[in-house]
């Protein structure tokens, strides 16, 4: 077989990469030099006139100046990332480096859409994220696959901490809400906002005491309470965590298994009536245009209802919970459950897997984290046991078919909860 000598770009692909990354600057320099040479050959005053004209053009039109700055910054960022990938040996089968297709600014860094060359895959780049962060001088580097195309990934470079010491809730200044709209659940590690669409979804929350579960529950309940069309059922094993919302709830049950079973059974009957109505009208699910409202069921201290008391009560509660979570979505039934003891005995996999959204706050072990998120995530680096105990309100959110996202949830003080509950009571006409 005849072998041909590789070209310069094939032997040293970083040369072509660097030149391409600085193409705007090189073009400006080359163009300026060419204009000076040609202008000087014609008249010695031409270069001066050209220089003054170019300066006036840039200074006189802010859009041109801003676009030039933007393009220069874009090229610098692209060249920096691509050089880092090349120096780390993250290349394809033929020596090609991953190519940046688009970039977008993040509140704490930059996000790149990158095309992967033949011979590389997502996991190969993901395992090198710490090295990429060092090469770029970044605080952290995150990578996410693109579900629509396996040859694309998103690489996010993080340069500062996105989590403030206290994240204020936007609900504090809200007069009313709609549970049909996405709920603000906080900010992700890259500084982007995290929104949760509750209709047709259920949420499971787990974590050790003091991790911030109660504040997350209050955020979801407050959003529902400020929507006067939404019905609310609250089951609180401690009776004090959700007590502030009792006046606006259709049902409020404390540590009483029989009363909790009766409340869930009533919600199940509502679900059956709604399905009969949908069948009669030829529809498949409740929509925002329907007269029927959404119905939020919140269960705090899930372990109390699933592990305490008599066996027949536990079994009845578990069956009602399973039925509501598995069949209630199209009928507008949303279940949010939380537990301080995320173990397999408290949260069996057959219950956990029915919840589309799962939020693992700080846990004592990787196994406890996996009980909420699913088996195997801790070994892949998504373990709520690794969360700093001092970072209250931080957890991993797993949405349908996605990758866990580390986020910080908003904080609501007891005083703010009381104010929101009072506002909701006035809105609903119960005060």
mmCIF file of C-alpha atoms in Angstrom, residues 225-363:
data_model
loop_
_atom_site.group_PDB
_atom_site.id
_atom_site.type_symbol
_atom_site.label_atom_id
_atom_site.label_comp_id
_atom_site.label_asym_id
_atom_site.label_seq_id
_atom_site.Cartn_x
_atom_site.Cartn_y
_atom_site.Cartn_z
ATOM 1 C CA UNK A 225 -51.982 27.939 47.243
ATOM 2 C CA UNK A 226 -51.580 31.190 45.292
ATOM 3 C CA UNK A 227 -53.499 29.556 42.425
ATOM 4 C CA UNK A 228 -57.067 29.623 43.705
ATOM 5 C CA UNK A 229 -58.188 27.107 41.061
ATOM 6 C CA UNK A 230 -55.901 24.405 42.500
ATOM 7 C CA UNK A 231 -57.194 21.995 45.149
ATOM 8 C CA UNK A 232 -54.750 20.924 47.871
ATOM 9 C CA UNK A 233 -54.517 17.821 50.052
ATOM 10 C CA UNK A 234 -51.814 17.840 52.746
ATOM 11 C CA UNK A 235 -50.601 14.849 54.763
ATOM 12 C CA UNK A 236 -48.019 15.798 57.390
ATOM 13 C CA UNK A 237 -46.583 13.071 59.606
ATOM 14 C CA UNK A 238 -45.185 15.702 61.989
ATOM 15 C CA UNK A 239 -48.197 18.031 61.610
ATOM 16 C CA UNK A 240 -46.054 21.172 62.028
ATOM 17 C CA UNK A 241 -44.109 21.356 58.746
ATOM 18 C CA UNK A 242 -47.175 22.017 56.582
ATOM 19 C CA UNK A 243 -49.416 23.383 59.321
ATOM 20 C CA UNK A 244 -49.233 26.969 58.041
ATOM 21 C CA UNK A 245 -51.057 25.884 54.867
ATOM 22 C CA UNK A 246 -53.912 24.070 56.637
ATOM 23 C CA UNK A 247 -56.431 26.954 56.184
ATOM 24 C CA UNK A 248 -56.096 26.854 52.377
ATOM 25 C CA UNK A 249 -56.097 23.055 52.060
ATOM 26 C CA UNK A 250 -59.128 20.930 51.159
ATOM 27 C CA UNK A 251 -57.727 18.240 53.454
ATOM 28 C CA UNK A 252 -55.099 18.555 56.173
ATOM 29 C CA UNK A 253 -54.129 15.347 57.991
ATOM 30 C CA UNK A 254 -51.522 14.939 60.706
ATOM 31 C CA UNK A 255 -50.004 11.706 62.086
ATOM 32 C CA UNK A 256 -53.184 9.690 61.628
ATOM 33 C CA UNK A 257 -52.989 6.790 59.182
ATOM 34 C CA UNK A 258 -56.708 6.139 59.024
ATOM 35 C CA UNK A 259 -57.475 9.803 58.291
ATOM 36 C CA UNK A 260 -54.703 9.824 55.671
ATOM 37 C CA UNK A 261 -56.208 6.756 53.997
ATOM 38 C CA UNK A 262 -59.634 8.428 53.977
ATOM 39 C CA UNK A 263 -58.174 11.598 52.404
ATOM 40 C CA UNK A 264 -56.343 9.670 49.675
ATOM 41 C CA UNK A 265 -59.452 7.594 48.995
ATOM 42 C CA UNK A 266 -61.453 10.793 48.494
ATOM 43 C CA UNK A 267 -58.838 12.046 46.026
ATOM 44 C CA UNK A 268 -59.014 8.682 44.255
ATOM 45 C CA UNK A 269 -62.794 9.092 43.903
ATOM 46 C CA UNK A 270 -62.246 12.564 42.417
ATOM 47 C CA UNK A 271 -59.833 10.964 39.955
ATOM 48 C CA UNK A 272 -62.429 8.343 38.959
ATOM 49 C CA UNK A 273 -65.138 10.993 38.481
ATOM 50 C CA UNK A 274 -62.818 13.017 36.265
ATOM 51 C CA UNK A 275 -61.988 10.004 34.107
ATOM 52 C CA UNK A 276 -65.695 9.276 33.662
ATOM 53 C CA UNK A 277 -66.241 12.892 32.616
ATOM 54 C CA UNK A 278 -63.305 12.769 30.186
ATOM 55 C CA UNK A 279 -64.658 9.571 28.676
ATOM 56 C CA UNK A 280 -68.119 11.061 28.302
ATOM 57 C CA UNK A 281 -66.787 14.167 26.542
ATOM 58 C CA UNK A 282 -64.296 12.307 24.319
ATOM 59 C CA UNK A 283 -61.182 13.822 25.885
ATOM 60 C CA UNK A 284 -58.003 12.203 27.179
ATOM 61 C CA UNK A 285 -56.773 14.558 29.903
ATOM 62 C CA UNK A 286 -57.428 17.700 31.904
ATOM 63 C CA UNK A 287 -56.145 20.898 30.256
ATOM 64 C CA UNK A 288 -55.770 24.526 31.435
ATOM 65 C CA UNK A 289 -59.007 25.385 29.619
ATOM 66 C CA UNK A 290 -61.019 22.897 31.711
ATOM 67 C CA UNK A 291 -63.275 23.967 34.546
ATOM 68 C CA UNK A 292 -61.700 21.195 36.614
ATOM 69 C CA UNK A 293 -58.666 22.365 38.543
ATOM 70 C CA UNK A 294 -55.406 20.649 39.253
ATOM 71 C CA UNK A 295 -55.253 18.770 42.552
ATOM 72 C CA UNK A 296 -51.955 18.783 44.462
ATOM 73 C CA UNK A 297 -51.388 16.009 47.018
ATOM 74 C CA UNK A 298 -48.391 16.627 49.311
ATOM 75 C CA UNK A 299 -47.144 13.925 51.690
ATOM 76 C CA UNK A 300 -44.456 14.837 54.217
ATOM 77 C CA UNK A 301 -42.847 12.125 56.354
ATOM 78 C CA UNK A 302 -43.730 9.374 53.884
ATOM 79 C CA UNK A 303 -42.019 6.851 56.177
ATOM 80 C CA UNK A 304 -44.651 7.399 58.866
ATOM 81 C CA UNK A 305 -47.493 6.353 56.569
ATOM 82 C CA UNK A 306 -45.666 3.507 54.802
ATOM 83 C CA UNK A 307 -43.784 1.947 57.746
ATOM 84 C CA UNK A 308 -45.727 2.786 60.901
ATOM 85 C CA UNK A 309 -48.961 1.509 62.435
ATOM 86 C CA UNK A 310 -50.889 -1.590 61.469
ATOM 87 C CA UNK A 311 -49.999 -3.646 58.422
ATOM 88 C CA UNK A 312 -53.470 -3.325 56.897
ATOM 89 C CA UNK A 313 -53.227 0.455 57.174
ATOM 90 C CA UNK A 314 -49.769 0.494 55.599
ATOM 91 C CA UNK A 315 -50.927 -1.711 52.743
ATOM 92 C CA UNK A 316 -54.058 0.366 52.123
ATOM 93 C CA UNK A 317 -52.063 3.605 52.093
ATOM 94 C CA UNK A 318 -49.413 2.147 49.743
ATOM 95 C CA UNK A 319 -52.054 0.897 47.299
ATOM 96 C CA UNK A 320 -53.864 4.253 47.222
ATOM 97 C CA UNK A 321 -50.561 6.078 46.723
ATOM 98 C CA UNK A 322 -49.577 3.727 43.914
ATOM 99 C CA UNK A 323 -52.937 4.210 42.207
ATOM 100 C CA UNK A 324 -52.813 8.008 42.380
ATOM 101 C CA UNK A 325 -49.214 8.249 41.181
ATOM 102 C CA UNK A 326 -49.653 5.773 38.342
ATOM 103 C CA UNK A 327 -53.088 6.850 37.075
ATOM 104 C CA UNK A 328 -53.685 10.377 38.311
ATOM 105 C CA UNK A 329 -51.621 12.418 35.872
ATOM 106 C CA UNK A 330 -54.160 12.774 33.075
ATOM 107 C CA UNK A 331 -56.855 13.580 35.650
ATOM 108 C CA UNK A 332 -54.851 16.536 36.956
ATOM 109 C CA UNK A 333 -53.693 14.776 40.147
ATOM 110 C CA UNK A 334 -50.123 15.729 41.164
ATOM 111 C CA UNK A 335 -48.421 13.858 44.017
ATOM 112 C CA UNK A 336 -45.412 15.266 45.885
ATOM 113 C CA UNK A 337 -43.916 13.010 48.557
ATOM 114 C CA UNK A 338 -40.970 13.581 50.887
ATOM 115 C CA UNK A 339 -39.086 11.401 53.352
ATOM 116 C CA UNK A 340 -36.214 11.890 55.793
ATOM 117 C CA UNK A 341 -35.217 8.242 55.554
ATOM 118 C CA UNK A 342 -34.508 7.424 51.907
ATOM 119 C CA UNK A 343 -34.049 3.682 52.273
ATOM 120 C CA UNK A 344 -35.354 0.777 50.206
ATOM 121 C CA UNK A 345 -37.635 -0.223 53.089
ATOM 122 C CA UNK A 346 -39.322 3.194 53.112
ATOM 123 C CA UNK A 347 -39.295 3.908 49.371
ATOM 124 C CA UNK A 348 -39.613 0.638 47.426
ATOM 125 C CA UNK A 349 -38.422 0.813 43.837
ATOM 126 C CA UNK A 350 -41.936 0.111 42.555
ATOM 127 C CA UNK A 351 -43.056 3.386 44.170
ATOM 128 C CA UNK A 352 -39.935 5.408 43.336
ATOM 129 C CA UNK A 353 -39.993 4.509 39.644
ATOM 130 C CA UNK A 354 -43.508 5.940 39.266
ATOM 131 C CA UNK A 355 -42.255 9.451 40.121
ATOM 132 C CA UNK A 356 -41.100 11.374 37.039
ATOM 133 C CA UNK A 357 -39.167 13.970 39.065
ATOM 134 C CA UNK A 358 -36.863 13.011 41.932
ATOM 135 C CA UNK A 359 -34.935 15.396 44.141
ATOM 136 C CA UNK A 360 -32.178 14.027 46.384
ATOM 137 C CA UNK A 361 -31.098 16.535 49.018
ATOM 138 C CA UNK A 362 -28.076 15.892 51.240
ATOM 139 C CA UNK A 363 -27.990 12.155 52.165
#
